[in-house]
Structure formats: structure tokens, C-alpha cells
Short mmCIF file of C-alpha atoms in Angstrom, two decimals:
data_model
loop_
_atom_site.label_atom_id
_atom_site.label_comp_id
_atom_site.label_asym_id
_atom_site.label_seq_id
_atom_site.Cartn_x
_atom_site.Cartn_y
_atom_site.Cartn_z
CA MET A 24 22.84 15.86 -47.16
CA THR A 25 24.97 17.90 -44.42
CA GLU A 26 27.50 15.84 -42.80
CA VAL A 27 27.32 15.26 -39.11
CA ASN A 28 30.52 16.08 -37.06
CA PRO A 29 30.37 13.53 -34.19
CA SER A 30 32.44 15.68 -31.96
CA ALA A 31 30.08 18.53 -32.44
CA VAL A 32 27.16 16.42 -31.54
CA ARG A 33 29.00 15.27 -28.54
CA SER A 34 29.84 18.80 -27.60
CA ALA A 35 26.20 20.00 -28.08
CA VAL A 36 24.94 17.05 -26.10
CA ARG A 37 27.42 17.72 -23.16
CA SER A 38 26.22 21.49 -23.18
CA ALA A 39 22.59 20.41 -22.65
CA THR A 40 23.38 20.29 -18.83
CA LEU A 41 21.09 20.03 -15.94
CA PRO A 42 21.03 22.55 -13.17
CA ILE A 43 23.11 20.25 -11.08
CA GLY A 44 25.78 20.20 -13.78
CA LEU A 45 25.60 16.70 -14.98
CA PRO A 46 25.55 16.14 -18.76
CA ALA A 47 22.00 15.73 -19.61
CA MET A 48 22.40 12.87 -22.09
CA LEU A 49 25.58 11.33 -21.38
CA PRO A 50 25.48 8.34 -18.93
CA THR A 51 28.09 8.06 -16.27
CA PRO A 52 29.79 4.61 -15.95
CA MET A 53 29.17 3.08 -12.50
CA ARG A 54 30.39 -0.18 -11.28
CA ILE A 55 28.11 -2.54 -9.30
CA LYS A 56 29.44 -3.21 -5.80
CA ARG A 57 26.58 -5.49 -4.63
CA ARG A 58 23.58 -7.16 -6.02
CA MET A 59 20.80 -8.76 -4.14
CA ARG A 60 17.79 -10.70 -5.18
CA ASP A 61 14.71 -9.52 -3.64
CA THR A 62 11.89 -11.48 -4.95
CA PRO A 63 11.88 -14.06 -7.57
CA ASP A 64 11.61 -11.24 -10.49
CA THR A 65 13.02 -8.29 -8.53
CA PHE A 66 16.71 -7.59 -7.64
CA THR A 67 18.74 -4.54 -6.24
CA ILE A 68 21.99 -3.25 -7.46
CA VAL A 69 24.20 -0.93 -5.30
CA LEU A 70 26.27 1.39 -7.66
CA ASP A 71 29.74 2.78 -6.81
CA VAL A 72 29.47 6.57 -7.48
CA PRO A 73 32.73 7.53 -8.98
CA GLN A 74 32.52 11.21 -7.95
CA PRO A 75 30.44 11.31 -4.69
CA PRO A 76 28.37 12.70 -3.30
CA PHE A 77 25.41 11.80 -5.55
CA VAL A 78 22.88 14.44 -4.58
CA LEU A 79 19.27 13.84 -5.11
CA GLU A 80 15.72 14.40 -3.96
CA ALA A 81 13.76 11.32 -2.57
CA GLY A 82 11.54 10.37 -5.27
CA GLN A 83 13.79 11.14 -8.26
CA PHE A 84 14.73 8.63 -10.83
CA ASN A 85 17.79 7.75 -13.03
CA MET A 86 18.07 6.60 -16.62
CA LEU A 87 19.93 3.28 -16.45
CA TYR A 88 21.85 2.10 -19.45
CA ALA A 89 22.61 -1.55 -20.19
CA PHE A 90 25.42 -1.07 -22.71
CA GLY A 91 24.42 -2.30 -26.13
CA VAL A 92 20.94 -2.94 -25.02
CA GLY A 93 19.07 0.18 -23.87
CA GLU A 94 18.18 2.66 -21.26
CA VAL A 95 15.33 2.46 -18.75
CA PRO A 96 13.89 4.94 -16.18
CA ILE A 97 14.48 3.39 -12.59
CA SER A 98 13.62 5.08 -9.45
CA ILE A 99 16.25 5.87 -7.00
CA SER A 100 15.60 3.57 -3.96
CA GLY A 101 18.52 4.68 -1.86
CA VAL A 102 21.70 6.42 -1.49
CA SER A 103 24.32 5.96 1.28
CA LYS A 104 24.92 8.62 3.78
CA ASN A 105 28.11 9.96 2.16
CA GLY A 106 26.60 9.68 -1.25
CA GLY A 107 29.01 7.21 -2.60
CA GLU A 108 26.53 4.42 -3.14
CA LEU A 109 23.51 4.52 -5.24
CA VAL A 110 20.85 1.95 -4.81
CA HIS A 111 18.29 0.80 -7.57
CA THR A 112 15.49 -1.80 -7.19
CA ILE A 113 14.63 -3.28 -10.57
CA ARG A 114 11.90 -5.62 -11.68
CA ASP A 115 12.99 -7.91 -14.54
CA VAL A 116 10.17 -7.21 -17.02
CA GLY A 117 11.64 -6.27 -20.29
CA THR A 118 14.71 -6.50 -22.50
CA VAL A 119 16.77 -3.79 -20.68
CA THR A 120 15.91 -4.75 -17.22
CA HIS A 121 16.61 -8.34 -18.12
CA ALA A 122 20.08 -7.30 -19.44
CA LEU A 123 20.51 -5.50 -16.23
CA SER A 124 19.38 -8.45 -14.18
CA LEU A 125 22.35 -10.44 -15.98
CA LEU A 126 24.98 -8.07 -14.62
CA ARG A 127 26.84 -9.26 -11.45
CA LYS A 128 29.37 -7.45 -9.12
CA ASP A 129 31.79 -5.41 -10.93
CA GLY A 130 29.57 -5.18 -14.16
CA VAL A 131 29.18 -1.58 -15.39
CA VAL A 132 25.84 0.31 -15.76
CA GLY A 133 25.41 3.62 -17.44
CA VAL A 134 23.73 6.23 -15.40
CA ARG A 135 22.02 9.68 -16.13
CA GLY A 136 20.12 11.55 -13.49
CA PRO A 137 18.95 12.16 -11.22
CA TYR A 138 15.77 13.71 -12.77
CA GLY A 139 12.24 14.90 -11.97
CA ARG A 140 10.38 16.21 -9.05
CA GLY A 141 10.65 14.12 -5.87
CA TRP A 142 8.39 13.77 -2.72
CA PRO A 143 7.18 16.90 -0.69
CA LEU A 144 9.38 16.22 2.30
CA GLU A 145 9.75 20.11 3.03
CA ALA A 146 6.19 20.69 2.60
CA ALA A 147 5.35 17.65 5.08
CA ARG A 148 7.43 19.06 7.78
CA GLY A 149 5.45 19.48 10.96
CA LYS A 150 2.37 17.58 9.56
CA ASP A 151 1.29 14.09 9.87
CA VAL A 152 2.54 11.95 7.13
CA ILE A 153 1.00 8.84 5.53
CA LEU A 154 3.64 6.91 3.27
CA ALA A 155 1.74 4.22 1.40
CA ALA A 156 3.40 1.89 -1.11
CA GLY A 157 2.10 -1.07 -3.20
CA GLY A 158 4.36 -3.71 -4.55
CA ILE A 159 7.66 -2.36 -6.15
CA GLY A 160 6.43 1.05 -5.33
CA LEU A 161 8.21 0.75 -2.00
CA ALA A 162 11.34 1.35 -3.89
CA PRO A 163 10.68 4.92 -4.95
CA LEU A 164 9.13 5.68 -1.62
CA ARG A 165 12.06 4.25 0.57
CA PRO A 166 14.19 7.42 0.49
CA ALA A 167 11.23 9.54 1.67
CA ILE A 168 10.55 6.90 4.49
CA ARG A 169 14.29 6.83 5.28
CA HIS A 170 14.34 10.76 5.38
CA VAL A 171 11.24 11.16 7.63
CA LEU A 172 12.35 8.39 10.09
CA ASP A 173 15.92 10.02 10.24
CA HIS A 174 14.30 13.32 10.93
CA ARG A 175 11.45 11.83 13.10
CA GLU A 176 11.26 15.11 15.39
CA GLU A 177 10.30 17.17 12.43
CA TYR A 178 7.23 15.36 11.53
CA GLY A 179 3.98 14.59 13.32
CA ARG A 180 2.29 11.32 13.32
CA VAL A 181 4.02 8.83 10.86
CA VAL A 182 2.10 6.05 9.22
CA ILE A 183 3.73 3.63 6.80
CA LEU A 184 1.37 1.38 4.84
CA TYR A 185 2.59 -1.26 2.59
CA GLY A 186 0.67 -3.83 0.41
CA ALA A 187 2.19 -6.71 -1.51
CA ARG A 188 0.86 -9.67 -3.46
CA THR A 189 2.16 -12.46 -1.16
CA PRO A 190 4.64 -12.32 1.74
CA GLN A 191 7.21 -13.53 -0.72
CA ASP A 192 6.78 -10.46 -2.81
CA MET A 193 7.67 -8.08 0.00
CA LEU A 194 10.69 -5.99 -0.56
CA TYR A 195 13.39 -4.84 2.00
CA LEU A 196 12.05 -7.23 4.79
CA PRO A 197 14.97 -6.56 7.40
CA GLU A 198 14.35 -2.84 6.94
CA ILE A 199 10.36 -3.30 7.22
CA GLN A 200 11.03 -5.22 10.40
CA LYS A 201 12.96 -2.18 11.78
CA TRP A 202 10.51 0.22 10.84
CA ARG A 203 7.74 -1.97 12.62
CA GLY A 204 9.82 -1.97 15.73
CA ARG A 205 9.72 1.67 16.08
CA LEU A 206 7.58 3.03 18.91
CA ASP A 207 7.21 6.50 17.16
CA THR A 208 5.79 5.01 13.88
CA LYS A 209 2.75 3.02 12.92
CA MET A 210 3.62 0.71 10.21
CA SER A 211 0.96 -1.71 8.69
CA VAL A 212 1.66 -4.34 6.14
CA THR A 213 -0.90 -6.31 4.15
CA VAL A 214 -0.71 -8.99 1.52
CA ASP A 215 -3.60 -10.03 -0.95
CA ARG A 216 -3.11 -13.81 -0.10
CA ALA A 217 -1.12 -15.73 2.13
CA SER A 218 -0.61 -19.35 3.63
CA ARG A 219 -1.15 -20.16 7.40
CA LYS A 220 2.48 -19.34 8.17
CA TRP A 221 1.68 -15.71 7.77
CA LEU A 222 0.42 -14.03 10.73
CA GLY A 223 -0.13 -10.31 9.60
CA ASN A 224 -3.01 -8.78 7.61
CA VAL A 225 -4.40 -10.26 4.68
CA GLY A 226 -6.45 -7.69 2.53
CA VAL A 227 -6.14 -4.85 0.15
CA ILE A 228 -4.02 -1.81 1.42
CA THR A 229 -6.98 0.50 1.47
CA GLN A 230 -8.33 -1.31 4.37
CA LEU A 231 -5.53 0.03 6.49
CA VAL A 232 -6.18 3.73 5.80
CA ALA A 233 -9.06 3.80 8.13
CA ALA A 234 -7.00 3.10 10.96
CA SER A 235 -4.28 5.74 10.35
CA ARG A 236 -5.75 8.12 12.84
CA VAL A 237 -4.17 11.40 11.37
CA ASP A 238 -5.42 14.79 11.49
CA PRO A 239 -6.57 15.22 7.89
CA ASP A 240 -6.20 18.87 7.75
CA GLU A 241 -2.68 18.57 8.57
CA THR A 242 -1.58 15.55 6.78
CA ILE A 243 0.43 14.87 3.54
CA ALA A 244 0.07 11.49 1.90
CA MET A 245 2.67 10.14 -0.27
CA VAL A 246 1.50 7.22 -2.37
CA CYS A 247 3.29 4.87 -4.76
CA GLY A 248 2.39 1.88 -6.69
CA PRO A 249 0.36 0.74 -9.60
CA GLU A 250 -1.92 3.40 -10.81
CA ILE A 251 -4.92 1.18 -9.92
CA MET A 252 -3.76 1.07 -6.40
CA MET A 253 -3.14 4.78 -6.25
CA HIS A 254 -6.59 5.27 -7.49
CA TYR A 255 -8.22 3.37 -4.60
CA MET A 256 -5.89 4.91 -2.18
CA GLN A 257 -7.15 8.40 -3.16
CA ILE A 258 -10.61 7.23 -2.61
CA HIS A 259 -9.89 6.08 0.68
CA LEU A 260 -7.74 8.87 1.71
CA ALA A 261 -10.48 11.38 0.53
CA LYS A 262 -13.01 9.55 2.75
CA LEU A 263 -10.49 10.03 5.66
CA GLY A 264 -10.90 13.79 4.76
CA LEU A 265 -7.67 14.50 2.84
CA PRO A 266 -8.05 16.83 0.05
CA ASN A 267 -6.49 16.22 -3.39
CA ASP A 268 -3.69 18.82 -2.74
CA GLN A 269 -2.48 17.02 0.11
CA ILE A 270 -2.22 13.53 -1.72
CA TYR A 271 0.92 13.11 -3.61
CA VAL A 272 1.33 10.41 -6.12
CA SER A 273 4.21 9.00 -8.24
CA MET A 274 3.47 8.60 -11.87
CA GLU A 275 5.14 6.34 -14.48
CA ARG A 276 5.22 6.64 -18.18
CA ASN A 277 7.59 5.59 -20.90
CA MET A 278 10.28 8.05 -20.23
CA LYS A 279 13.16 8.23 -22.93
CA CYS A 280 15.18 11.38 -22.75
CA ALA A 281 14.26 12.43 -19.16
CA ILE A 282 14.61 15.95 -19.72
CA GLY A 283 11.33 16.91 -21.13
CA ARG A 284 12.54 17.06 -24.68
CA CYS A 285 11.27 13.94 -26.56
CA GLY A 286 7.61 13.87 -25.51
CA HIS A 287 7.62 10.07 -24.80
CA CYS A 288 6.20 10.53 -21.45
CA GLN A 289 3.88 13.61 -22.03
CA TYR A 290 0.82 13.22 -19.68
CA GLY A 291 -1.70 15.88 -20.82
CA GLY A 292 0.00 19.12 -20.40
CA ASP A 293 3.02 17.76 -18.37
CA PHE A 294 5.91 15.54 -18.89
CA ILE A 295 6.41 12.89 -16.29
CA CYS A 296 9.99 13.15 -16.44
CA LYS A 297 10.25 16.74 -15.90
CA ASP A 298 7.17 17.96 -14.14
CA GLY A 299 6.80 14.75 -12.04
CA PRO A 300 7.21 11.89 -11.56
CA VAL A 301 5.56 13.16 -8.27
CA PHE A 302 2.62 15.20 -8.54
CA THR A 303 -0.38 16.36 -6.27
CA PHE A 304 -3.40 14.42 -7.10
CA ASP A 305 -5.02 17.71 -7.67
CA GLU A 306 -2.68 18.38 -10.49
CA ILE A 307 -3.52 15.19 -12.23
CA ALA A 308 -7.16 14.52 -11.38
CA ASP A 309 -8.65 15.33 -14.75
CA ARG A 310 -6.27 12.89 -16.39
CA PHE A 311 -6.21 10.31 -13.94
CA ARG A 312 -7.26 6.79 -15.07
CA VAL A 313 -8.40 8.30 -18.64
CA ARG A 314 -7.89 5.41 -20.87
CA ALA A 315 -4.92 5.55 -23.42
CA LEU A 316 -3.25 8.58 -21.79
CA MET B 12 -12.95 0.45 37.88
CA LYS B 13 -16.17 0.31 35.98
CA THR B 14 -16.73 -2.55 33.81
CA LEU B 15 -18.33 -1.74 30.46
CA SER B 16 -21.57 -3.59 29.53
CA ILE B 17 -22.03 -5.02 26.16
CA LYS B 18 -24.50 -2.18 25.35
CA ASP B 19 -21.82 0.42 26.25
CA LEU B 20 -19.21 -1.51 24.28
CA LEU B 21 -21.51 -1.85 21.25
CA GLY B 22 -22.56 1.83 21.34
CA ARG B 23 -18.96 2.72 20.82
CA THR B 24 -18.43 0.61 17.73
CA ASP B 25 -18.48 1.72 14.02
CA PHE B 26 -20.96 -1.04 13.53
CA ALA B 27 -23.71 0.81 15.75
CA ARG B 28 -22.81 4.32 14.92
CA GLY B 29 -26.16 6.18 14.20
CA MET B 30 -28.25 3.45 15.80
CA SER B 31 -30.68 4.73 18.59
CA ALA B 32 -29.74 3.79 22.20
CA ASP B 33 -33.00 1.64 22.22
CA ASP B 34 -31.95 -0.26 19.12
CA ILE B 35 -28.35 -0.80 20.63
CA GLU B 36 -30.09 -2.10 23.92
CA PHE B 37 -32.35 -4.32 21.87
CA LEU B 38 -29.32 -5.89 19.76
CA SER B 39 -27.23 -6.27 22.86
CA GLY B 40 -29.93 -8.44 24.37
CA CYS B 41 -28.67 -10.96 21.66
CA ALA B 42 -25.17 -10.60 22.43
CA SER B 43 -22.38 -11.93 24.79
CA PHE B 44 -18.75 -11.83 25.34
CA ALA B 45 -16.39 -14.36 23.65
CA ARG B 46 -12.94 -15.32 23.63
CA PHE B 47 -11.15 -17.61 21.25
CA SER B 48 -7.57 -19.00 21.48
CA ARG B 49 -5.06 -19.09 18.95
CA GLY B 50 -5.60 -21.96 16.46
CA GLU B 51 -9.26 -22.28 17.58
CA PHE B 52 -11.98 -22.12 14.91
CA MET B 53 -14.62 -19.29 15.08
CA MET B 54 -16.46 -20.75 12.27
CA LEU B 55 -16.24 -24.00 10.08
CA ALA B 56 -17.51 -24.13 6.41
CA GLY B 57 -20.58 -26.11 6.24
CA ASP B 58 -21.57 -25.44 9.92
CA PRO B 59 -24.88 -23.59 10.63
CA CYS B 60 -24.26 -20.06 10.60
CA ASP B 61 -25.97 -19.05 13.88
CA HIS B 62 -23.50 -16.55 15.21
CA PHE B 63 -21.64 -13.75 14.08
CA TYR B 64 -19.02 -11.71 15.73
CA LEU B 65 -17.77 -8.38 16.13
CA ILE B 66 -13.97 -8.44 16.88
CA ARG B 67 -12.54 -6.25 19.76
CA GLU B 68 -9.17 -7.47 20.07
CA GLY B 69 -7.06 -10.10 18.11
CA LYS B 70 -7.02 -11.11 14.57
CA ALA B 71 -8.57 -14.25 12.76
CA ALA B 72 -8.17 -15.60 9.29
CA VAL B 73 -10.76 -16.22 6.75
CA GLU B 74 -9.53 -19.52 4.84
CA VAL B 75 -10.26 -21.48 1.72
CA GLU B 76 -9.08 -24.86 1.26
CA SER B 77 -8.13 -25.79 -2.18
CA GLY B 78 -6.65 -29.13 -2.84
CA ASN B 79 -4.05 -29.66 0.00
CA GLN B 80 -3.28 -25.98 0.29
CA VAL B 81 -5.13 -23.68 2.67
CA SER B 82 -5.06 -19.98 1.55
CA VAL B 83 -5.95 -16.94 3.85
CA ILE B 84 -7.98 -14.52 1.97
CA TYR B 85 -8.90 -12.03 4.50
CA ALA B 86 -7.67 -11.40 8.10
CA PRO B 87 -10.35 -9.79 10.16
CA SER B 88 -9.17 -7.41 12.84
CA PRO B 89 -10.64 -5.17 15.66
CA GLY B 90 -13.74 -3.50 14.53
CA ASP B 91 -14.51 -6.19 11.97
CA ILE B 92 -17.70 -8.24 11.55
CA VAL B 93 -17.25 -12.01 10.97
CA GLY B 94 -19.90 -13.80 9.47
CA TRP B 95 -22.99 -12.69 7.43
CA SER B 96 -24.24 -15.93 6.12
CA TRP B 97 -26.93 -16.02 8.73
CA THR B 98 -28.63 -13.14 6.89
CA MET B 99 -30.18 -15.34 4.27
CA PRO B 100 -31.21 -18.97 4.11
CA PRO B 101 -29.72 -21.66 4.23
CA SER B 102 -27.60 -19.81 6.56
CA VAL B 103 -24.67 -22.00 6.31
CA CYS B 104 -21.04 -20.84 7.08
CA ARG B 105 -19.03 -20.45 3.81
CA TYR B 106 -15.50 -20.43 5.05
CA ASP B 107 -13.42 -21.47 7.97
CA VAL B 108 -12.46 -18.70 10.29
CA ARG B 109 -9.20 -19.57 12.38
CA VAL B 110 -7.88 -17.62 15.05
CA MET B 111 -4.41 -16.31 14.39
CA ASP B 112 -4.01 -14.18 17.61
CA SER B 113 -6.28 -14.69 20.63
CA VAL B 114 -9.67 -13.03 19.80
CA SER B 115 -11.88 -11.16 22.14
CA ALA B 116 -15.28 -10.61 20.52
CA ILE B 117 -18.90 -9.58 20.88
CA ASP B 118 -20.87 -12.72 20.08
CA PHE B 119 -24.31 -12.30 18.48
CA ASP B 120 -26.75 -15.11 18.66
CA ALA B 121 -27.80 -14.72 15.09
CA ARG B 122 -31.17 -16.51 15.48
CA CYS B 123 -31.88 -13.99 18.25
CA VAL B 124 -31.30 -11.05 15.93
CA LEU B 125 -33.20 -12.59 13.15
CA ARG B 126 -36.12 -12.99 15.16
CA LYS B 127 -35.99 -9.46 16.51
CA CYS B 128 -35.63 -8.28 13.00
CA GLU B 129 -38.77 -10.15 11.94
CA GLU B 130 -40.54 -8.56 15.00
CA ASP B 131 -39.50 -5.20 14.52
CA ASN B 132 -38.86 -4.38 10.80
CA ARG B 133 -37.63 -0.85 11.35
CA PHE B 134 -34.95 -2.27 13.65
CA GLY B 135 -34.32 -5.10 11.17
CA TYR B 136 -33.58 -2.45 8.51
CA HIS B 137 -31.12 -0.75 10.58
CA VAL B 138 -29.36 -4.12 11.27
CA TYR B 139 -29.47 -5.42 7.52
CA LYS B 140 -28.15 -1.87 6.41
CA ARG B 141 -25.20 -2.30 8.60
CA ILE B 142 -24.48 -5.86 7.54
CA LEU B 143 -25.01 -4.70 3.90
CA GLU B 144 -22.29 -2.07 4.42
CA VAL B 145 -19.89 -4.75 5.54
CA VAL B 146 -20.59 -6.94 2.60
CA ILE B 147 -20.12 -4.02 0.09
CA GLU B 148 -16.97 -3.14 1.46
CA ARG B 149 -15.75 -6.75 1.58
CA LEU B 150 -17.19 -7.02 -2.01
CA MET B 151 -15.08 -3.96 -3.13
CA ALA B 152 -12.10 -5.08 -1.30
CA THR B 153 -12.27 -8.57 -2.95
CA ARG B 154 -12.65 -7.07 -6.42
CA VAL B 155 -9.49 -5.00 -5.91
CA GLN B 156 -7.57 -8.14 -4.67
CA MET B 157 -8.92 -9.93 -7.73
CA LEU B 158 -7.11 -7.02 -9.92
CA ASP B 159 -3.92 -8.57 -8.70
CA MET B 160 -2.82 -5.00 -8.71
CA TYR B 161 0.71 -5.35 -7.66
CA SER B 162 1.65 -7.58 -10.64
#
């Protein structure tokens, strides 16, 4: 058997660099600066970037490594203006995410990325924009929402739709309140069920689409949430008159290498990690909601 | 300033879209304006369902009481029809509908509408078709809600 030289392997791994110059497979240790609990099963960590700025496209993801446990793909839900802080919102649903949930301030996380194709912020310039998120899908969409609101004059009518299971499951409440307070943006929130204390909408997110009042020929929709939610959103956006090549969705599969080599996230002829996670609905319509794909 | 009649207002709603002017006038003969204050009930489960409403302004909450807990399962807003149990016997309201935010609505006398539907089946077909659209939309939404899709 050929003996493997660990340093040669390391060197080979290092040389597999991304266009931005980061080693493709080596995580960078980053310290947790802050940690917040968002909902009973969801938390946010703010990481200190050792060599800022961390440059990314809204909608990209990182591979987060819980040392000794494993690695998971997590969408980037924010970055500070100077690129020195990186924000990830994580749902505690598996072994690795649970290990990450146990880390506190000054805990260290391994970070690889950013990876993938992000939201079409450039293509949306000058157009009406619908940004629709369901549940934790608000996390990957938040950088796009922030960009659009920070460059508000570059876009037409902006409509933000957010659906959650209950009011207690809503993410980023203080920020949502700021968005709702803006006079140049229409933001609607709905929950599936609520108690009497809740004074907002109750019902599915798709019911908010009809009131968007956008010009369907000049509108880009960015939709992020569970596939079932994106499925129904596409139906309602199509009813509004939006063609599939103007509807963008963020797909999620079991990403491992994140650079299109391992094949774990193969989705038909595409790799979600490399060709996505953001696709136009047109690109994936033939595979969307196909069982076991 | 010209005040719009019920017929004019009704003619501008999605509910009446595609209806002939004569049918809208016929239907508006069973309608009046109504206002409800916050906290007031537009409907109470178990009561005869002899009215239905088209919300013009404000918001209501369709509520279900289970044990000691009241859950809001849908929040009708402008453009929504509230109440369809009048379409079939025993015409009894199934849910409580409480006003969350002062509601201004077109109030339809369901018995009057039913009588006109019986008298003029063509008119009745158009009215029931529209109510069926509302029911289908609400059924689809309820099915999606049941999927618990954000979990």
C-alpha cells in the first residue's frame, strides 16, 4: 500500500483554492464574539473574522466546523459593514448543529467559505423586488434584504413577505420592526397560528402575494424557505404574472465538500453547492418537487 | 365629494369581478354598510349564519376555542369574505369572528341573497361560484397551514 505523506496531502488541499484565494478545504478558526437565542430551537452566532474583510455575495453559505464533531453548511445571515463580523443563524436539529449550539462566547468554530451563487441583486436593480422568506429561510435572505434597503434608490417597489409558524418562531424581531416602519417598503408578516395577543396576519404566506402590487414584467422575486413553501410561492407568483426566470429560490441539500467535488448535493445536472444554492425557478422546474431527488 | 353607493363599491371588488351590472345591482339590494369596533364579534359559533361580510377596511380574527385556549386560525383583511355557512343548511356559524382592528364592511343579508338565488338560478349560479372560489382558496390555504411547512 502506498504510504500517504500527510504534509503532501495538506499541501494538495491548500492548493485547491477558491477564486477568492481561500484554501478550499481548510477551515479558518473563528472566535464567537456574541451568541443570541432567537427561538427555542434557533440561535445566532457572531464570529470574529481574523483577517477582515470577509467578502461575500448575499445568499452564499459557509461550512461551519464544530471541532471533533463535524461540518455543516450554514447560510450567511449577515456580515458587519467592515467585514469583520460574520453572522450565522442556526437551527439546532442535528449532531453538528447541536454541538455548535453548546458553544458560548469565545468558543471557536471552523469556517470554510463563502461558497455558492447568491441572490441576483445586480439583475434586480431598477426593478420591483419581492423578497419572501418562510421560517428560518429569513436568515439566508437577510443579507439581500439589507442590501436592497441600504441601496433603496436603486430598486423599484420593494415588498418583503415573511411567514412563520407562530409569533414566537419569528426571527430578528427588532430588525423586522425597523423594516415595517419604513415608508418606502411594504413588509407583511403572517403566522400559521396565534393567540389573541397577536394583532397581525394569520394565514399562509402565499395569501400575501396578491397584495404585492408589483409590475410582473419588471419584478424579481427571491424566495427562501422550505421547499414546500417555495413550491406554493411559485404558484402564486406565477398567478401574479411572474415568469419562472424571474423567480429565484434557494435550494438546500446535503452539502459536504462545498466545491462540487464530492457529489453529495448533486441535484440533477447541478451541484447545489457550486451551481446554487440560488437558482432561477426556470433552471430547476423539471426537478423541483421530484421525489427522492 | 361624491359618496359611493354600495353598488359602486361592490362593483370594484374582486368578489364581483365579472358580474353583470344588473347582477351587482340585484346583489347590492341585499347589502348595507356595517362597522364593527375592536373586540366586537362579527359572528359567534352556534349562532344562525344569516349575514356574511365583505371586509373593506380593518382586520378580524377567525377564532377557535379549545380547552381554555383561544387560537386565531385566520385573519380576514380587506377584500376577504367572512362567512359562508349560510350557503347550506343548517346555516349555523362555525367559528367566532372577533374584530382585531375596527372593521368597515359590506354586510349582506344572507336570507335575502338566498331568496334571490332561488328566484333567479342564473344569478344564484354566479353568487355560488364566487363563494365556492372563496371556499377553495381557504381550503387550499388551510391544507398548506396543516403541512406545518416551516417546521
